Coordinates of C-alpha atoms and ligand atoms in Angstrom, one line a residue:
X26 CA -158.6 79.6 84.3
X27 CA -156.0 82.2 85.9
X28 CA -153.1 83.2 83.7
X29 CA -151.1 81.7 86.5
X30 CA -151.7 78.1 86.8
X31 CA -150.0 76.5 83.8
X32 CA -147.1 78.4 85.2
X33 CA -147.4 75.9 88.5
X34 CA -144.6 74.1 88.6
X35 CA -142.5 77.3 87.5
X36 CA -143.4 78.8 90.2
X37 CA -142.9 76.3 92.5
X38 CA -139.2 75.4 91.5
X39 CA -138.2 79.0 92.4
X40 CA -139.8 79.1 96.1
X41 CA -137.9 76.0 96.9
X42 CA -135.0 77.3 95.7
X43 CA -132.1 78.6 97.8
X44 CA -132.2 82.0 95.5
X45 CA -129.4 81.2 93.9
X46 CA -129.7 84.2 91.3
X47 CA -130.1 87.4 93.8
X48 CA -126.8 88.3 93.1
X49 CA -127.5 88.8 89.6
X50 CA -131.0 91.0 90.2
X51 CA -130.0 94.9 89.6
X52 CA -133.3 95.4 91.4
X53 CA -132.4 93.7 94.3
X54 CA -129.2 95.4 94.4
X55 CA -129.9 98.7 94.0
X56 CA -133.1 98.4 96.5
X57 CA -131.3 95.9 98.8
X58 CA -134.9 94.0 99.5
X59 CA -135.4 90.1 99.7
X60 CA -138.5 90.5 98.5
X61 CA -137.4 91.8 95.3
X62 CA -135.3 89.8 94.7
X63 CA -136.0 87.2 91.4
X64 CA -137.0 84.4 94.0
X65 CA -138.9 86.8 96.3
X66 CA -140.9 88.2 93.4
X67 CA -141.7 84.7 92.1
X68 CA -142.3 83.3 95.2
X69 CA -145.1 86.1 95.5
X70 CA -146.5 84.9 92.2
X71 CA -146.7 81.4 93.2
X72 CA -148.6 82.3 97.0
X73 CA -150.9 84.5 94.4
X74 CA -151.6 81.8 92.4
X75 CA -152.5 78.8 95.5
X76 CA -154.2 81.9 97.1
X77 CA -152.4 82.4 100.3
X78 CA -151.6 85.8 99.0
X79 CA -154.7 87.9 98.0
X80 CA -153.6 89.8 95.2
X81 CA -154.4 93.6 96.3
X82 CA -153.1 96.8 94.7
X83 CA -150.2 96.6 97.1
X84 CA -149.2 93.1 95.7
X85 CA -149.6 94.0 92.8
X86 CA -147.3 97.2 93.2
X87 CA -144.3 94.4 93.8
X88 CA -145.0 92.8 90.7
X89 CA -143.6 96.0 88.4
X90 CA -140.1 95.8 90.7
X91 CA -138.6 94.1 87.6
X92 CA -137.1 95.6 84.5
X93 CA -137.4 92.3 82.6
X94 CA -133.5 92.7 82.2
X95 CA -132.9 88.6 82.3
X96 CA -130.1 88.8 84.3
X97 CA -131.6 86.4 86.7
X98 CA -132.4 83.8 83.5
X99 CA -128.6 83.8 82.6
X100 CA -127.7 83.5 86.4
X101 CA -130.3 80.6 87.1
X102 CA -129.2 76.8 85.9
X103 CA -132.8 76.0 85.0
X104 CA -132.8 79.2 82.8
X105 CA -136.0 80.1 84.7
X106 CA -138.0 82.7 82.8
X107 CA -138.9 85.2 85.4
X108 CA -139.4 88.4 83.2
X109 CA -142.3 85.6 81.6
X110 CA -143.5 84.8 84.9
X111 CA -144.3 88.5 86.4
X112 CA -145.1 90.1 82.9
X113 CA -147.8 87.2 83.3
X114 CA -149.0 87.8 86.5
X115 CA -148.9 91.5 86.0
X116 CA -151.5 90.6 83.0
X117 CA -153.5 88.5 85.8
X118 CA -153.5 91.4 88.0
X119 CA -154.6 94.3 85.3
X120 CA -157.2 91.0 84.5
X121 CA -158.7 91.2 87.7
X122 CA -158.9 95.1 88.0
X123 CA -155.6 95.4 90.1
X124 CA -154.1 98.4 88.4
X125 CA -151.6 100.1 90.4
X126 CA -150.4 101.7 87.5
X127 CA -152.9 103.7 85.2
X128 CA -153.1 102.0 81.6
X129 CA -152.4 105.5 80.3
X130 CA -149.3 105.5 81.3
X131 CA -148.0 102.8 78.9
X132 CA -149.6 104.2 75.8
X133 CA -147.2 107.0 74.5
X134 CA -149.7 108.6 71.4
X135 CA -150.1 111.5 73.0
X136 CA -146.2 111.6 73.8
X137 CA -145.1 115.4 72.2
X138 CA -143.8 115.1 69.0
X139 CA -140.8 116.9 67.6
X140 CA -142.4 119.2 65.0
X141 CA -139.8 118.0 62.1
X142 CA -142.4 115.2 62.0
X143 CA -145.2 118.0 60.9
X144 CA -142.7 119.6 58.6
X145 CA -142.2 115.8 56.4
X146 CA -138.9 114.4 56.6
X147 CA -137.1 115.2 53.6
X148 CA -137.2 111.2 53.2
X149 CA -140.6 110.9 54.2
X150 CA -142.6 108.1 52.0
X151 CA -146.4 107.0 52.3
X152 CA -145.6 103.4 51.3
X153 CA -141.3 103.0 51.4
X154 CA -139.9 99.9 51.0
X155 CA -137.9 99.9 53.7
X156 CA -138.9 101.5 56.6
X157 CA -137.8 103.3 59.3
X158 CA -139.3 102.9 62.7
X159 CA -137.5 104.3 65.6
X160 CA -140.1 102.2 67.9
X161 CA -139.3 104.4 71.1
X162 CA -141.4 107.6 72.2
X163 CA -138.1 109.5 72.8
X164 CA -137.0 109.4 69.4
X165 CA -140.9 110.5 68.7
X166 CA -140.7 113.4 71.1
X167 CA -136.9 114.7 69.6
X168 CA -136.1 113.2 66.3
X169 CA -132.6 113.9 65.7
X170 CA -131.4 110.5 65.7
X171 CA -133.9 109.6 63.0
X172 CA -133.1 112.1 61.2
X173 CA -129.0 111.7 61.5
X174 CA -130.0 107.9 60.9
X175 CA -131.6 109.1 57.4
X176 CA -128.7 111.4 56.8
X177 CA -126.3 108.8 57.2
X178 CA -128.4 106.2 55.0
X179 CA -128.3 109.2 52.2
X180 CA -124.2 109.8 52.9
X181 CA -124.3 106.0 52.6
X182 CA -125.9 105.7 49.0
X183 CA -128.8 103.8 50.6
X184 CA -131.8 105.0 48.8
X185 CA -134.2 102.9 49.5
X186 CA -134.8 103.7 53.8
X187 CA -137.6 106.0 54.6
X188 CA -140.2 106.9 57.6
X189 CA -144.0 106.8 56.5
X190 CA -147.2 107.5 58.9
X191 CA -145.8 103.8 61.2
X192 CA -143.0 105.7 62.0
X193 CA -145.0 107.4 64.6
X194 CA -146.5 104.7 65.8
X195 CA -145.8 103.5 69.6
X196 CA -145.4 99.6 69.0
X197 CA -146.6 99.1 72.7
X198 CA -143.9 97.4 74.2
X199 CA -144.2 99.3 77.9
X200 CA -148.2 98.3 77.5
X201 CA -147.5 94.3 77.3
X202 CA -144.6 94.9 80.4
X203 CA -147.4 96.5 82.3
X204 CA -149.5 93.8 81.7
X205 CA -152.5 95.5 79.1
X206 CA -152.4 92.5 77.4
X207 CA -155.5 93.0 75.1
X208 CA -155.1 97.0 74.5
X209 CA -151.2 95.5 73.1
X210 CA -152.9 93.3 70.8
X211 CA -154.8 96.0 69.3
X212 CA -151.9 98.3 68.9
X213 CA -149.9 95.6 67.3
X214 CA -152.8 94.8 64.5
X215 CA -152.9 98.6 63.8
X216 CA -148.9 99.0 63.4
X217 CA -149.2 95.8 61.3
X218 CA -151.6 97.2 59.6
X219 CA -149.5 100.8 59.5
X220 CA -146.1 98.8 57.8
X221 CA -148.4 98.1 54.4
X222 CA -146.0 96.7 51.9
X223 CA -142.7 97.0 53.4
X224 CA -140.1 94.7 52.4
X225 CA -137.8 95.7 55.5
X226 CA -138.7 97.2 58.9
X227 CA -135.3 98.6 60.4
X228 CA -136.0 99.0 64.2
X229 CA -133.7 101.4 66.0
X230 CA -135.1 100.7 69.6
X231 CA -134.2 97.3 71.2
X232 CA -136.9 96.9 73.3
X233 CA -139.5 97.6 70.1
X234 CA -137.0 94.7 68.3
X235 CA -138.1 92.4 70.7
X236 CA -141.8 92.7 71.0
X237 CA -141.8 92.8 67.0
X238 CA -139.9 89.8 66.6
X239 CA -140.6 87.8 69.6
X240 CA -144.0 89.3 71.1
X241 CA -145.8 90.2 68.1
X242 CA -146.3 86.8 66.7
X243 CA -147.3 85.2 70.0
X244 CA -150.6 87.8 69.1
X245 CA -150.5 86.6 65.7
X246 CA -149.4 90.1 64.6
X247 CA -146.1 88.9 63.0
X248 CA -144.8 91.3 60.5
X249 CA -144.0 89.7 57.0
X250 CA -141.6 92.4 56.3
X251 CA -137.9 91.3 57.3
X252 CA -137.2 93.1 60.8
X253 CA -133.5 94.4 61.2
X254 CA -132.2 96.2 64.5
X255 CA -130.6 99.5 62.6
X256 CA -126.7 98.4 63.8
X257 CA -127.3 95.3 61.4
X258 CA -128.8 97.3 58.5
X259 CA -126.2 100.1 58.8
X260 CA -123.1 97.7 59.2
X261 CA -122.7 96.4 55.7
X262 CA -123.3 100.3 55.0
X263 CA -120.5 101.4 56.2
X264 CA -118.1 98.8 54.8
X265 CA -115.6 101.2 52.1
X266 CA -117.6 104.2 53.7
X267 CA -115.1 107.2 54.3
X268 CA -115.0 107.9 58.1
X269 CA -113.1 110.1 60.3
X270 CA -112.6 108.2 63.1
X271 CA -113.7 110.0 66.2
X272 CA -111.2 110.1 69.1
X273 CA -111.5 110.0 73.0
X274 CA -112.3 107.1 75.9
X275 CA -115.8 105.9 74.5
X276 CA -117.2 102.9 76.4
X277 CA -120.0 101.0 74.7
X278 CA -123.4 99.7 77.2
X279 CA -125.0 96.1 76.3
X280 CA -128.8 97.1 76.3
X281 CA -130.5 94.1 78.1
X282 CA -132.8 93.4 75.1
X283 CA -129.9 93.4 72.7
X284 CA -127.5 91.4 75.0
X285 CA -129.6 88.8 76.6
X286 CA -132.9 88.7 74.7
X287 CA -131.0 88.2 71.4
X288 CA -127.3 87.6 72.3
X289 CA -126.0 90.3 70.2
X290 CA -122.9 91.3 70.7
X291 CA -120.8 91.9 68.0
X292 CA -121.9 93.5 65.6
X293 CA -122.4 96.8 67.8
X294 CA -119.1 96.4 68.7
X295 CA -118.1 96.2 64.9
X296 CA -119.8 99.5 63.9
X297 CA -118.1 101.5 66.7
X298 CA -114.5 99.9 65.8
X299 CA -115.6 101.3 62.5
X300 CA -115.6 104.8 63.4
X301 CA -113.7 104.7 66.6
X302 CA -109.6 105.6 66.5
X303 CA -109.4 103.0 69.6
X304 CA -111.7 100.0 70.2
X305 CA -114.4 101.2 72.5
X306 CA -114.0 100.6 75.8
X307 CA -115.2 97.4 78.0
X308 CA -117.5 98.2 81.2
X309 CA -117.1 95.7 84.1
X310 CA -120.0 94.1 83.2
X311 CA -121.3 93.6 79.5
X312 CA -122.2 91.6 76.7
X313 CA -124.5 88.5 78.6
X314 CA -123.4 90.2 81.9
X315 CA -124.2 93.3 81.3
X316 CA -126.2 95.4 84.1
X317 CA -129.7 97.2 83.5
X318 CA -130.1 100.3 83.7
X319 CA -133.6 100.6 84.4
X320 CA -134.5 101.8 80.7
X321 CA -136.7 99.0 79.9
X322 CA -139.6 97.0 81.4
X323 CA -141.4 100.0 81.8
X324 CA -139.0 100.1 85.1
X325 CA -138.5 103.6 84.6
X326 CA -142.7 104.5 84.6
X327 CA -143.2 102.0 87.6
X328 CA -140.2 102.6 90.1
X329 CA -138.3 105.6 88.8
X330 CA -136.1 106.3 91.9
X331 CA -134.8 102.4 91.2
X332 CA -134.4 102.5 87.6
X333 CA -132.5 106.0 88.2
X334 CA -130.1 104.3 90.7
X335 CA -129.2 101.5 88.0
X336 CA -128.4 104.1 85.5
X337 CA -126.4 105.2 88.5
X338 CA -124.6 101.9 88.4
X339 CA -124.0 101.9 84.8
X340 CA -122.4 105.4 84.6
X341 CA -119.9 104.4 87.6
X342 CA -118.5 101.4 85.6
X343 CA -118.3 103.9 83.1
X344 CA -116.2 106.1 85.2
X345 CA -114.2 103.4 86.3
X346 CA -112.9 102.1 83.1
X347 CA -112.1 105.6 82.3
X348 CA -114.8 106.3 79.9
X349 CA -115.4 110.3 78.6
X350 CA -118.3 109.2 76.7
X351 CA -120.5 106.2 76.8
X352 CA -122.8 105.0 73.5
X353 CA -125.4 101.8 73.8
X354 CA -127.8 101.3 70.2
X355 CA -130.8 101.5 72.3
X356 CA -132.7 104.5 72.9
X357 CA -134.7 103.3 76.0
X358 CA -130.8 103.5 77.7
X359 CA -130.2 106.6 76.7
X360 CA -132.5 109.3 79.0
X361 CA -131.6 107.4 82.2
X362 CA -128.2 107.2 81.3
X363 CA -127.6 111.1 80.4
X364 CA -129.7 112.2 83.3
X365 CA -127.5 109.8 85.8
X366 CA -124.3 111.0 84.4
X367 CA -125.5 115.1 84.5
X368 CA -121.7 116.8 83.6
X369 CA -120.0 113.7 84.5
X370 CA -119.9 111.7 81.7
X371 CA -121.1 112.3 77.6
X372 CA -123.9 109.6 76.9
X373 CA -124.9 109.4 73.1
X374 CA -127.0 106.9 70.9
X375 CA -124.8 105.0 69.3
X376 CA -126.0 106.9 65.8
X377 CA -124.4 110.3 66.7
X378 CA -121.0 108.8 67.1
X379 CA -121.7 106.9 63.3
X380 CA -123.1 110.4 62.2
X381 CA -120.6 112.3 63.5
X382 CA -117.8 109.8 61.9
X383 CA -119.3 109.9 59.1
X384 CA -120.6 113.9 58.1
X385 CA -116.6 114.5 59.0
X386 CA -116.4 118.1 59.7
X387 CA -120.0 118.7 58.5
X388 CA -121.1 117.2 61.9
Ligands
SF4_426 S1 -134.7 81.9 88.8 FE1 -133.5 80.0 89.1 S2 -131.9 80.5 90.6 FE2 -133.4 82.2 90.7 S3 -134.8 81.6 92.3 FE3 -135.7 80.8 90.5 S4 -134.9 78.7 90.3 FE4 -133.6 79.8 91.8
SF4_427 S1 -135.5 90.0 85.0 FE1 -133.9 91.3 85.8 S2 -135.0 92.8 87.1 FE2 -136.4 91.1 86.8 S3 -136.1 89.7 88.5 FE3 -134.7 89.0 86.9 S4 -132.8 90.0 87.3 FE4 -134.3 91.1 88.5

């Protein structure tokens, strides 16, 4: 049986309905198409799936012209899971050998790795109790970060955080958004395997939170170690720390994952009032509203002109609200960000502000 058909009547509510959620698509917007719009690209899925579409490499091109950014869910009154639907029909399509994208391409081992990684991290520990997994190949490939996120945990009196060998370990997040379904299982049993004994995983990538907690056990690769995103580990942290709050117009960006995927909101917003002197500034659209910038959903592999415009997006409503620097706690945000802004703007993971309130003039 096709991946497809239990998602029948799914599919078929969308292509009867008015597209009520276009509005909401920062696809759509940025590529100003019908067809990629939530309904367009479901109403694809369903013609694939009663076969009045024949589901060719050029079909299945359409498929990846979603960042999985559930702005459409929020926006649609039956809370229709359309990030679901075409991360399922993009495993159909990869299923039946339609791979406009080369499986390669998802699977970031061979990503260069910053050489403080050969050196050992000064906390570096085979089998730590918690442990440290940054989760995203950019924080792989340059590692400061990681290691201003250890630095802070030692400034901190936190003793117990560490990376070990997982550390380095792509959790395969952009593999199950590109649809290689079965090479995702197999790289979730090996970083299961790669955690050993940890009590606590402490995640800094929001996209890698989510397909720990949420995809992870649908493979029945669920960790038993407790898994914290690292603005929840670090906030208790930094309660009595000493700071010196760092000045100037810094806006914060929701990242989708974080926003919509697990309705966090406030506690990011906590840390940076922690180590701001002035709350951080609002963008025109955040928190459940907040707008994609194409760093997630593998967007960025799959359509990089489109995921480069909605970083576009993202840095105006920056400059609009009068922002001199913008932070988000997910480093999948962060490239497309900084390469959208060029001189115009300062975009930072949120852990180099922290780092920077914290290490004072050491920074
Ligand atoms: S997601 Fe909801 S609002 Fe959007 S097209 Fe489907 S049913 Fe309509
Ligand atoms: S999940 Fe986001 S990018 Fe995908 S169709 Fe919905 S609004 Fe558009």
């Amino acid at each position: 049986m096709s991946r497809l058909s239990p998602l029948h009547d799914a599919l078929t509510l969308c292509t009867f309905c008015p597209s009520l959620c276009h509005h909401a698509c920062p696809v759509a917007a940025v590529e100003g198409r019908d067809t990629v719009t939530p309904w367009g690209l479901v109403s694809l899925v369903h013609h694939i799936e009663t076969g009045s579409v024949r589901l060719t490499d050029d079909v299945a091109h359409t498929l990846y012209r979603c960042s999985g950014c559930r702005a459409c869910t929020e926006a649609c009154l039956h809370g229709q899971d359309v990030e679901g639907i075409l991360f399922t029909a993009r495993a159909e399509a990869v299923a039946r050998g339609r791979r406009p994208h080369a499986r390669e391409r998802f699977q970031h081992d061979q990503a260069p790795r910053d050489p403080w990684w050969e050196t050992g991290p000064a906390r570096f520990h085979p089998d730590p109790t918690v442990l440290l997994l940054p989760g995203h190949r950019d924080l792989v490939s340059d590692a400061t970060a990681v290691r201003k996120t250890l630095r802070l945990c030692e400034r901190l009196d936190e003793a117990e955080l560490a990376c070990a060998d997982a550390s380095l370990l792509d959790v395969g997040y952009d593999l199950w958004a590109a649809g290689y379904r079965d090479e995702f299982a197999l790289r979730a049993e090996r970083l299961r395997q790669a955690v050993g004994d940890a009590a606590v995983v402490v995640v800094m990538s929001a996209e890698a939170l989510y397909a720990l907690k949420v995809i992870y056990p649908q493979v029945n690769q669920a960790l038993a170690a407790q898994v914290l995103h690292v603005s929840d580990f670090l906030l208790p942290l930094l309660s009595g720390a000493v700071v010196s709050r760092v000045g100037g117009a810094v806006g914060y960006h929701d990242s989708c994952h974080l926003a919509r995927h697990f309705g966090v909101f406030d506690v990011p917003r906590e840390l940076l009032r922690r180590v701001l002197e002035r709350p951080p500034i609002e963008l025109r659209q955040r928190e459940a509203d907040t707008f994609c910038c194409g760093g997630t959903g593998c967007l960025g592999i799959t359509a990089p002109q489109t995921a480069a415009a909605m970083s576009e997006e993202v840095v105006q409503m920056a400059l609009e609200a009068g922002c001199e620097r913008l932070v988000t706690f997910a480093p999948e945000c962060v490239g497309g960000l900084r390469a959208a802004a060029g001189e115009r703007l300062r975009v930072d993971g949120a852990i180099t502000l922290i780092d920077e309130a914290v290490a004072g003039d050491e920074a």
